[in-house]
PDB file of C-alpha atoms in Angstrom:
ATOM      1  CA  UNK O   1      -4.165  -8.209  -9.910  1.00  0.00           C
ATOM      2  CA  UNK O   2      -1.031  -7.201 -11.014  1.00  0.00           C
ATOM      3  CA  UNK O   3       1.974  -5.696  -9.512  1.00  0.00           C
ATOM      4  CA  UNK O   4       0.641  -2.233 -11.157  1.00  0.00           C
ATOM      5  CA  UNK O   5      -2.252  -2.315 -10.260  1.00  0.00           C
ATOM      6  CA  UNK O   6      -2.425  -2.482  -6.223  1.00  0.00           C
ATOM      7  CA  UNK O   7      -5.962  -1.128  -5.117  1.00  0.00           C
ATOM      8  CA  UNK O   8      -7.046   1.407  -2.542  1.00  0.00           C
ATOM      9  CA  UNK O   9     -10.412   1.543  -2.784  1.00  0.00           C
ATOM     10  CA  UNK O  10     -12.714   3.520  -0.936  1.00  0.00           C
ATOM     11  CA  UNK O  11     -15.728   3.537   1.016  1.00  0.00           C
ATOM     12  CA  UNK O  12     -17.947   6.688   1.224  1.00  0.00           C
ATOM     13  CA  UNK O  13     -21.523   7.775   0.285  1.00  0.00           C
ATOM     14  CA  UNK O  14     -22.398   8.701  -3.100  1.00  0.00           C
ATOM     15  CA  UNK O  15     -22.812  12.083  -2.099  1.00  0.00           C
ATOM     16  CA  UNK O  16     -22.327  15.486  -5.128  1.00  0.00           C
ATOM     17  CA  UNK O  17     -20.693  17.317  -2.162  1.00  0.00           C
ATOM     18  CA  UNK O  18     -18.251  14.275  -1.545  1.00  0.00           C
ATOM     19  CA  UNK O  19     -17.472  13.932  -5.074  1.00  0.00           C
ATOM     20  CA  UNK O  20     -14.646  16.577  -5.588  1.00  0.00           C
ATOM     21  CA  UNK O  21     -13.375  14.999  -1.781  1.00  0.00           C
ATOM     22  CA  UNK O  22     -12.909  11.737  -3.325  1.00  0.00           C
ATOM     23  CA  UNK O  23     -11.080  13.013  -6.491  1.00  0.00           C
ATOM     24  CA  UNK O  24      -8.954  15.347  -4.478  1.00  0.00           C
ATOM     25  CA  UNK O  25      -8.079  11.979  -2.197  1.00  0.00           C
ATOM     26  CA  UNK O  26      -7.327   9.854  -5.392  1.00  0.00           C
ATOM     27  CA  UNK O  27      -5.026  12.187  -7.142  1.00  0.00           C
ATOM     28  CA  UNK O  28      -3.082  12.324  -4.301  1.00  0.00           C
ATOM     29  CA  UNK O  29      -2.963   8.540  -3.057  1.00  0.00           C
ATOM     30  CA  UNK O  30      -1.970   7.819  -6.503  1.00  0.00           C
ATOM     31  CA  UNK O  31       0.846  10.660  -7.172  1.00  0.00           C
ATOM     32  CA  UNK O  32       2.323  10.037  -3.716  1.00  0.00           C
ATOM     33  CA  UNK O  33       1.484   6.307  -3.103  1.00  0.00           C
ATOM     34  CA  UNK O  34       1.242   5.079  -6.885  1.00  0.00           C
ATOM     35  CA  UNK O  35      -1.867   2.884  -5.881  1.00  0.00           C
ATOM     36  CA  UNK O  36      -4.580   2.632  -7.803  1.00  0.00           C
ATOM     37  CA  UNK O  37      -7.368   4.734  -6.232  1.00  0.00           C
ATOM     38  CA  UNK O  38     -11.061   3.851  -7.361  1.00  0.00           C
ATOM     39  CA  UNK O  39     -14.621   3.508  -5.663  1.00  0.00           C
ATOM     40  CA  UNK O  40     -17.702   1.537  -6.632  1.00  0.00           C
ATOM     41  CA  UNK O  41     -19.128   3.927  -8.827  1.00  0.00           C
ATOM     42  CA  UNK O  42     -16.208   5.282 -10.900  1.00  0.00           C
ATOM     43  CA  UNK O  43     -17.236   2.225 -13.448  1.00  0.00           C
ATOM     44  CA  UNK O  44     -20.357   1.642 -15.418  1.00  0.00           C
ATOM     45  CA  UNK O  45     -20.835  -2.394 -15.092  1.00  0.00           C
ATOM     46  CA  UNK O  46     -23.459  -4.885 -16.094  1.00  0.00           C
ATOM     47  CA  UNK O  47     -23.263  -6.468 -12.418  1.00  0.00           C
ATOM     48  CA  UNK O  48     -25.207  -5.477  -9.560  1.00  0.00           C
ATOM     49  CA  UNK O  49     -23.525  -2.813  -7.864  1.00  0.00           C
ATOM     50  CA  UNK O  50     -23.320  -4.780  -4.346  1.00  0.00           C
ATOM     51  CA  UNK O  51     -21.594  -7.289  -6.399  1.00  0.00           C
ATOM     52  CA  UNK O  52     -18.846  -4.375  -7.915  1.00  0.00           C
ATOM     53  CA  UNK O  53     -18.272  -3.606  -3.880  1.00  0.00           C
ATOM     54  CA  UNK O  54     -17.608  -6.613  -2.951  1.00  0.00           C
ATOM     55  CA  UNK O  55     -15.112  -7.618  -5.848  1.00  0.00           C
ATOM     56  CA  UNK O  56     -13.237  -4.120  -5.112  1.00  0.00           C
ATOM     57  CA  UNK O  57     -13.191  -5.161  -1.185  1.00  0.00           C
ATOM     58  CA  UNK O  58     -11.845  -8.441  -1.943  1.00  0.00           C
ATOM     59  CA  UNK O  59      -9.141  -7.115  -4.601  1.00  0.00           C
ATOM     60  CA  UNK O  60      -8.142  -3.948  -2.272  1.00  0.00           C
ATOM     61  CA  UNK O  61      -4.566  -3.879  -0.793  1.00  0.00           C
ATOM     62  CA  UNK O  62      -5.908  -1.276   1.236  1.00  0.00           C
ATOM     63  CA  UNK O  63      -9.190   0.132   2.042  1.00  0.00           C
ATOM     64  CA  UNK O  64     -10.668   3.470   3.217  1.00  0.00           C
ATOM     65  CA  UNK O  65     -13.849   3.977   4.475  1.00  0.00           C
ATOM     66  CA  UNK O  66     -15.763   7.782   5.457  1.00  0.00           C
ATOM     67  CA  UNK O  67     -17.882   7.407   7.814  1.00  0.00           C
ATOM     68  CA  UNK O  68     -18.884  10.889   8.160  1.00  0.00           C
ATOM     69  CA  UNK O  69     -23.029  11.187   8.221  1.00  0.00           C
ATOM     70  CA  UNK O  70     -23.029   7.462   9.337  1.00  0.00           C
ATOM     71  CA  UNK O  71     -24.165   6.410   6.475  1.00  0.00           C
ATOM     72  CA  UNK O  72     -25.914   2.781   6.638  1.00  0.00           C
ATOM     73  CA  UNK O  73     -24.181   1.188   3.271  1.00  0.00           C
ATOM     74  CA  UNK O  74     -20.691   2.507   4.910  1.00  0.00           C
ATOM     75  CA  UNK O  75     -21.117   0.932   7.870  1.00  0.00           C
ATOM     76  CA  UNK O  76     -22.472  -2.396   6.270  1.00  0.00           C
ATOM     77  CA  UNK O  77     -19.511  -1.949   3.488  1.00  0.00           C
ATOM     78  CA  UNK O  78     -16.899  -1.892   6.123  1.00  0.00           C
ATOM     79  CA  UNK O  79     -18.400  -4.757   8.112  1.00  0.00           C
ATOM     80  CA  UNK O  80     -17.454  -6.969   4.782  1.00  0.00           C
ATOM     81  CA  UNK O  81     -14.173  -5.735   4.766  1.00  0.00           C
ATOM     82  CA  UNK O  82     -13.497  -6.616   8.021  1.00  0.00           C
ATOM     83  CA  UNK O  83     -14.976 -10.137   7.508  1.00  0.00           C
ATOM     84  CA  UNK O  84     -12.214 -10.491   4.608  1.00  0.00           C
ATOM     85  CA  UNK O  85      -9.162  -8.985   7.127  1.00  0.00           C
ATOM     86  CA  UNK O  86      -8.371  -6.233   5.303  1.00  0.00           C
ATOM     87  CA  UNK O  87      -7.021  -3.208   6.784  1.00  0.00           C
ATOM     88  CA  UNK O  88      -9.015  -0.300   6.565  1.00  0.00           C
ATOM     89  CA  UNK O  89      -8.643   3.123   7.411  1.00  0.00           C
ATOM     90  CA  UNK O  90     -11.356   4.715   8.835  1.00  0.00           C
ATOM     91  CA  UNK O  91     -11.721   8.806   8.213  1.00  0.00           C
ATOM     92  CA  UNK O  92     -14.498  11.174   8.812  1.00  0.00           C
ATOM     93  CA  UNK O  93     -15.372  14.870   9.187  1.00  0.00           C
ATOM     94  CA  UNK O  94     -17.608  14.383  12.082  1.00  0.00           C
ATOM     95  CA  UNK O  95     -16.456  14.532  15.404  1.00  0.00           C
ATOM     96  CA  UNK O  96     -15.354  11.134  17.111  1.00  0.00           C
ATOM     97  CA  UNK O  97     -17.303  10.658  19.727  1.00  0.00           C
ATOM     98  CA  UNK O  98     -20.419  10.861  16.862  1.00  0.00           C
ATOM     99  CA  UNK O  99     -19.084   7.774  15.131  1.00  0.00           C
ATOM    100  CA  UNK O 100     -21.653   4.730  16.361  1.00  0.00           C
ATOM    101  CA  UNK O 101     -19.988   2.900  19.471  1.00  0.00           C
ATOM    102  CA  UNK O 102     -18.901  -0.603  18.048  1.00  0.00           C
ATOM    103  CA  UNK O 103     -16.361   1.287  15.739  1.00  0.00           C
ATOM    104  CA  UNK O 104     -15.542   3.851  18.516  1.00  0.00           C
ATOM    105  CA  UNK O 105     -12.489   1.962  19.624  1.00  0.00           C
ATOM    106  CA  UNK O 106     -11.081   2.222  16.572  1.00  0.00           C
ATOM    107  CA  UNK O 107      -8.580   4.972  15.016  1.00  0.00           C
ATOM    108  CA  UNK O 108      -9.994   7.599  13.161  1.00  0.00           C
ATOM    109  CA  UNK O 109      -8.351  10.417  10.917  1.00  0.00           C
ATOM    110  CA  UNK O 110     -10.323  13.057  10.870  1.00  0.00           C
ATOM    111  CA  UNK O 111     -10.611  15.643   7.968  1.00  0.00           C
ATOM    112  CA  UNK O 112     -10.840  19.129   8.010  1.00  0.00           C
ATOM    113  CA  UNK O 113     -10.404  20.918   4.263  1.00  0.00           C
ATOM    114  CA  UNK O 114      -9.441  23.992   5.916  1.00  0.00           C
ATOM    115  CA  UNK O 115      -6.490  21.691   7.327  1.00  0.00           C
ATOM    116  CA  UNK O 116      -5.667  19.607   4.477  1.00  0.00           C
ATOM    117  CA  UNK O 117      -1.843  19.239   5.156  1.00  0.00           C
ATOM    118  CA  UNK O 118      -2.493  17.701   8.917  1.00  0.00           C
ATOM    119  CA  UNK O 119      -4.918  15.478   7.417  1.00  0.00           C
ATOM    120  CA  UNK O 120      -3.026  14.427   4.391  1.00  0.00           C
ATOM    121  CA  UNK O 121       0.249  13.629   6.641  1.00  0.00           C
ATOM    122  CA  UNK O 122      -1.524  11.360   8.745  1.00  0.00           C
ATOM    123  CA  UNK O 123      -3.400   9.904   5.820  1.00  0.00           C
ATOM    124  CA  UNK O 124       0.000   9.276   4.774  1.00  0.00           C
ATOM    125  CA  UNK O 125       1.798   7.741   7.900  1.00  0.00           C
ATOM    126  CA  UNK O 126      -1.373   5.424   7.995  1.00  0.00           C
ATOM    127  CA  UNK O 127      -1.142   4.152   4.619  1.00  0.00           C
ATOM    128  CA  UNK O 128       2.640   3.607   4.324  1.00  0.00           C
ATOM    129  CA  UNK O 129       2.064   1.557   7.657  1.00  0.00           C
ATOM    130  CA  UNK O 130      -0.426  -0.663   5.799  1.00  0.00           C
ATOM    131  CA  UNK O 131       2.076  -1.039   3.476  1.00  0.00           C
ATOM    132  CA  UNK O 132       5.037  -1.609   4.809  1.00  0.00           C
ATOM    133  CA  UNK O 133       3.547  -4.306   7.255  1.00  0.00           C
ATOM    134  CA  UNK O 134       2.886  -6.806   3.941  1.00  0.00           C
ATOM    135  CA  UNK O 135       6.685  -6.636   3.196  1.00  0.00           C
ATOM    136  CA  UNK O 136       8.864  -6.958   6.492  1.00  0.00           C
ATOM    137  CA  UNK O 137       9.269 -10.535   5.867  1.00  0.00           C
ATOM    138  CA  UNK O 138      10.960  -9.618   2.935  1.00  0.00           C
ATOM    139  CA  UNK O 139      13.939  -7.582   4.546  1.00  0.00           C
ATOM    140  CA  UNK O 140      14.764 -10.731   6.214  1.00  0.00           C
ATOM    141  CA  UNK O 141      14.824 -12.670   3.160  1.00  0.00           C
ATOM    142  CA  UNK O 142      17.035  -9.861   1.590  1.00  0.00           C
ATOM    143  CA  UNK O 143      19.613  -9.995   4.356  1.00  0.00           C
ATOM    144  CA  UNK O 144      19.656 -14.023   3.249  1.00  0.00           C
ATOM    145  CA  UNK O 145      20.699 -12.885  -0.104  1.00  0.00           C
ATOM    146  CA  UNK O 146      23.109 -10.250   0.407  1.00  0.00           C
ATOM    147  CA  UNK O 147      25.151 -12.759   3.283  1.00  0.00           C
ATOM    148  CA  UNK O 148      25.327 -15.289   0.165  1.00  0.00           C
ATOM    149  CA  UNK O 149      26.118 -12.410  -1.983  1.00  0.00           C
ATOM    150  CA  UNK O 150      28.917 -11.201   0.247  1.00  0.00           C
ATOM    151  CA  UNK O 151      29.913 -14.900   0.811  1.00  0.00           C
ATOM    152  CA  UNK O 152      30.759 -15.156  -3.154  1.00  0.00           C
ATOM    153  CA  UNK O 153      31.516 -11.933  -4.164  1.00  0.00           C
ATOM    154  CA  UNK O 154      33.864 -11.042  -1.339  1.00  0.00           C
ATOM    155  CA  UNK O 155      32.453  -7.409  -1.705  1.00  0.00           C
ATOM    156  CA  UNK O 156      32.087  -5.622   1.643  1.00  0.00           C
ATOM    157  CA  UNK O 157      28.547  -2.939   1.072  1.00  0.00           C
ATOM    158  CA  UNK O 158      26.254  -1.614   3.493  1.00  0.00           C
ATOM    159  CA  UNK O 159      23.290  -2.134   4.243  1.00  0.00           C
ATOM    160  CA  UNK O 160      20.270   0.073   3.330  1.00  0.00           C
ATOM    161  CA  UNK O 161      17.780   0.468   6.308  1.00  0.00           C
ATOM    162  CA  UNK O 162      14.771  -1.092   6.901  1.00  0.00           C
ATOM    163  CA  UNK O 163      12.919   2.266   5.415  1.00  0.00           C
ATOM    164  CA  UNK O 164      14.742   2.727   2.626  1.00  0.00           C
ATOM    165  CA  UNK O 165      14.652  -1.220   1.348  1.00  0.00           C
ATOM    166  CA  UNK O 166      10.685  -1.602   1.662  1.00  0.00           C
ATOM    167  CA  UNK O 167      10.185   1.930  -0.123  1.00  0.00           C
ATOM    168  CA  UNK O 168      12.466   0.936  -2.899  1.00  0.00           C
ATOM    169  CA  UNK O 169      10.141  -1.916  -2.938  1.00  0.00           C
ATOM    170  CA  UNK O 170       6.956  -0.627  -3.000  1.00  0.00           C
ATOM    171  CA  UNK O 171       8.463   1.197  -6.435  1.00  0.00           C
ATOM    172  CA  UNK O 172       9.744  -1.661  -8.387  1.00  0.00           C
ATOM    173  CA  UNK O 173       6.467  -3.781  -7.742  1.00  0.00           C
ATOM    174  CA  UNK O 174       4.598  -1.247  -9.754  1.00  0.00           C
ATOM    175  CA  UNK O 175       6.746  -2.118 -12.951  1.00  0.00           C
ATOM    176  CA  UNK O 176       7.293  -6.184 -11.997  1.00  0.00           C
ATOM    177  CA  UNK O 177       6.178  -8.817  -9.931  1.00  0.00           C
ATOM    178  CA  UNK O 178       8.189  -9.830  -6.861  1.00  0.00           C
ATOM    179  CA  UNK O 179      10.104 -12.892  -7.288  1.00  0.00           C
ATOM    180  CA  UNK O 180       8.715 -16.601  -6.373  1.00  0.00           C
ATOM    181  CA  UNK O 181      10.723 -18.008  -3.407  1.00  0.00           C
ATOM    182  CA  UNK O 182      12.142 -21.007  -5.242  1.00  0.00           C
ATOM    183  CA  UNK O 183      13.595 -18.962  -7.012  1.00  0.00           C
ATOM    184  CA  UNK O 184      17.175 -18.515  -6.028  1.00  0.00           C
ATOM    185  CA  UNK O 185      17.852 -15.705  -9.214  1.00  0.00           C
ATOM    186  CA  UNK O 186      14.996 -13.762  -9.273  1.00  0.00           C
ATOM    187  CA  UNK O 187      15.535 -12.821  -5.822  1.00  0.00           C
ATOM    188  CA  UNK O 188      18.850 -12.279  -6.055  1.00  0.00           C
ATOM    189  CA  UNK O 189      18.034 -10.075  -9.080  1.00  0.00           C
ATOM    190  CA  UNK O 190      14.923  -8.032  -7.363  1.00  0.00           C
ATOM    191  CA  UNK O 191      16.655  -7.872  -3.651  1.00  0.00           C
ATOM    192  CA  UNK O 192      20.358  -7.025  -4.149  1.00  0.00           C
ATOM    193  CA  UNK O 193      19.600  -3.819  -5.939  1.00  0.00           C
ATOM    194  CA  UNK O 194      17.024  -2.573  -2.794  1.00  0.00           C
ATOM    195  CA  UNK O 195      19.056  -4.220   0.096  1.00  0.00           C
ATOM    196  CA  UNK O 196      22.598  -2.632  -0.514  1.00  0.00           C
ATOM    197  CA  UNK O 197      22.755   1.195   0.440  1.00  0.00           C
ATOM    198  CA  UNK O 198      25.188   2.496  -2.379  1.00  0.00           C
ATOM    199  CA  UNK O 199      23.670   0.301  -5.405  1.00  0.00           C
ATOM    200  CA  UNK O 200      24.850   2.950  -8.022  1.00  0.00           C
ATOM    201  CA  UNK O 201      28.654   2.566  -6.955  1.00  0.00           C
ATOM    202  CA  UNK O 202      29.910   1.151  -9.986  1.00  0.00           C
ATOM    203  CA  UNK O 203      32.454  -1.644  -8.444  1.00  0.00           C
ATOM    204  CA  UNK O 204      29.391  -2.789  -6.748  1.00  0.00           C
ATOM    205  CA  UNK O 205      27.047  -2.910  -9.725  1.00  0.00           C
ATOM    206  CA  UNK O 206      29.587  -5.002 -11.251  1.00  0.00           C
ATOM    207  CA  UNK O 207      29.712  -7.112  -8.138  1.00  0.00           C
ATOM    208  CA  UNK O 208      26.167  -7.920  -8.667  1.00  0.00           C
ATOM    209  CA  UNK O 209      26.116  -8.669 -12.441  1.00  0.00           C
ATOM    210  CA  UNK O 210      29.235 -11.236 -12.083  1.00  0.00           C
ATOM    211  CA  UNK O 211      27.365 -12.602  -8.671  1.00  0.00           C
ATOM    212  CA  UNK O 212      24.025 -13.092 -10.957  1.00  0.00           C
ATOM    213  CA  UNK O 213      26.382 -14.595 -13.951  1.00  0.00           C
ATOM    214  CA  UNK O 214      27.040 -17.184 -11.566  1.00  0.00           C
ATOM    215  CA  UNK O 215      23.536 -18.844 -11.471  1.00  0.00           C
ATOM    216  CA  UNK O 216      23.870 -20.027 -15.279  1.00  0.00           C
ATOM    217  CA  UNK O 217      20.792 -20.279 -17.404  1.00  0.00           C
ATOM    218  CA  UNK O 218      17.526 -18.448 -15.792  1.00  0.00           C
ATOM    219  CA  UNK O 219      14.594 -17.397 -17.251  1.00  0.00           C
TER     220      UNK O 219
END
């Protein structure tokens, strides 16, 4: 899959009334998340529809899964995900304590449309957790390039907080691919522009373009 093209896909019955609930959800995951936001049925395929699940589940950066009417196929659905580690978020409109007891212990979000903002801010919180968890080896790595950047450039910048770095981040890897970790320039290119604070200061911007000069030929 491609750095465009990271999947939430969601688990829920193929219910009319649910329909307009799912579409609601995806518009929004997409506009505030820029993930791609699909189901199982959204395509018309030639294979087996179990077979369409289980490539989505497997493909999914994140997953989320309504459980409300415990519906069987959920319930089985989410078992595979779980069997594959993902992280899934687990929502429903029934009341917790109706949700079947092995998945009790587990956090639920649950909706209410007549209280859509409460629901979509903790939809939110969960999903930019999910998200941010895949990258915080990265801010490491970026602190590694901006000490050899600071070494060689002799340019004193600040540093942009943890926050700020992995949600600049998740925004560039929807337009390119984050760089391999032999290489020394492509990092240096993707993480010096996310790790300093002030990156449109214009001595700095110059800073980086002579610092990035200095690797020779690259790709």
């Amino acid at each position: 899959m491609s750095a465009a093209q990271r999947l939430c896909f969601v688990i829920m019955p193929f219910k009319p009334e649910l329909h307009y609930f799912f579409l609601y959800l995806r518009e929004h995951i997409e506009r505030t998340h820029r993930l791609k936001c699909e189901r199982a049925d959204d395509q018309v395929l030639t294979i087996p529809i179990l077979d369409k699940i289980l490539g989505s589940i497997r493909a999914a950066d994140l997953i989320i899964a309504d459980c409300t009417g415990r519906n069987p196929n959920v319930f089985y659905e989410i078992g595979m995900a779980h069997a594959y580690e993902k992280k899934v978020i687990l929502i429903t409109s029934d009341e917790i304590r109706d949700t079947p007891s092995d998945i009790r212990h587990y956090e639920f979000i649950k909706y209410d449309l007549a209280n859509h903002l409460e629901f979509l801010a903790k939809m939110d919180n969960a999903i930019r957790n999910i998200l941010f968890e895949r990258y915080q080896g990265m801010y490491e790595q970026a602190l590694d390039v901006l000490r050899s950047f600071r070494r060689a450039s002799r340019v004193n910048v600040d540093v942009a907080t943890r926050e700020v770095f992995l949600q600049r981040v998740l925004n560039a890897e929807t337009t390119s691919p984050l760089p391999a970790l032999e290489d020394d320039f492509g990092q240096a290119e993707f993480y010096l522009p996310k790790i300093i604070a002030e990156v449109q200061d214009a001595a700095t911007m110059t800073a980086i373009t002579t610092y990035l000069s200095s690797f020779g030929s690259h790709p």
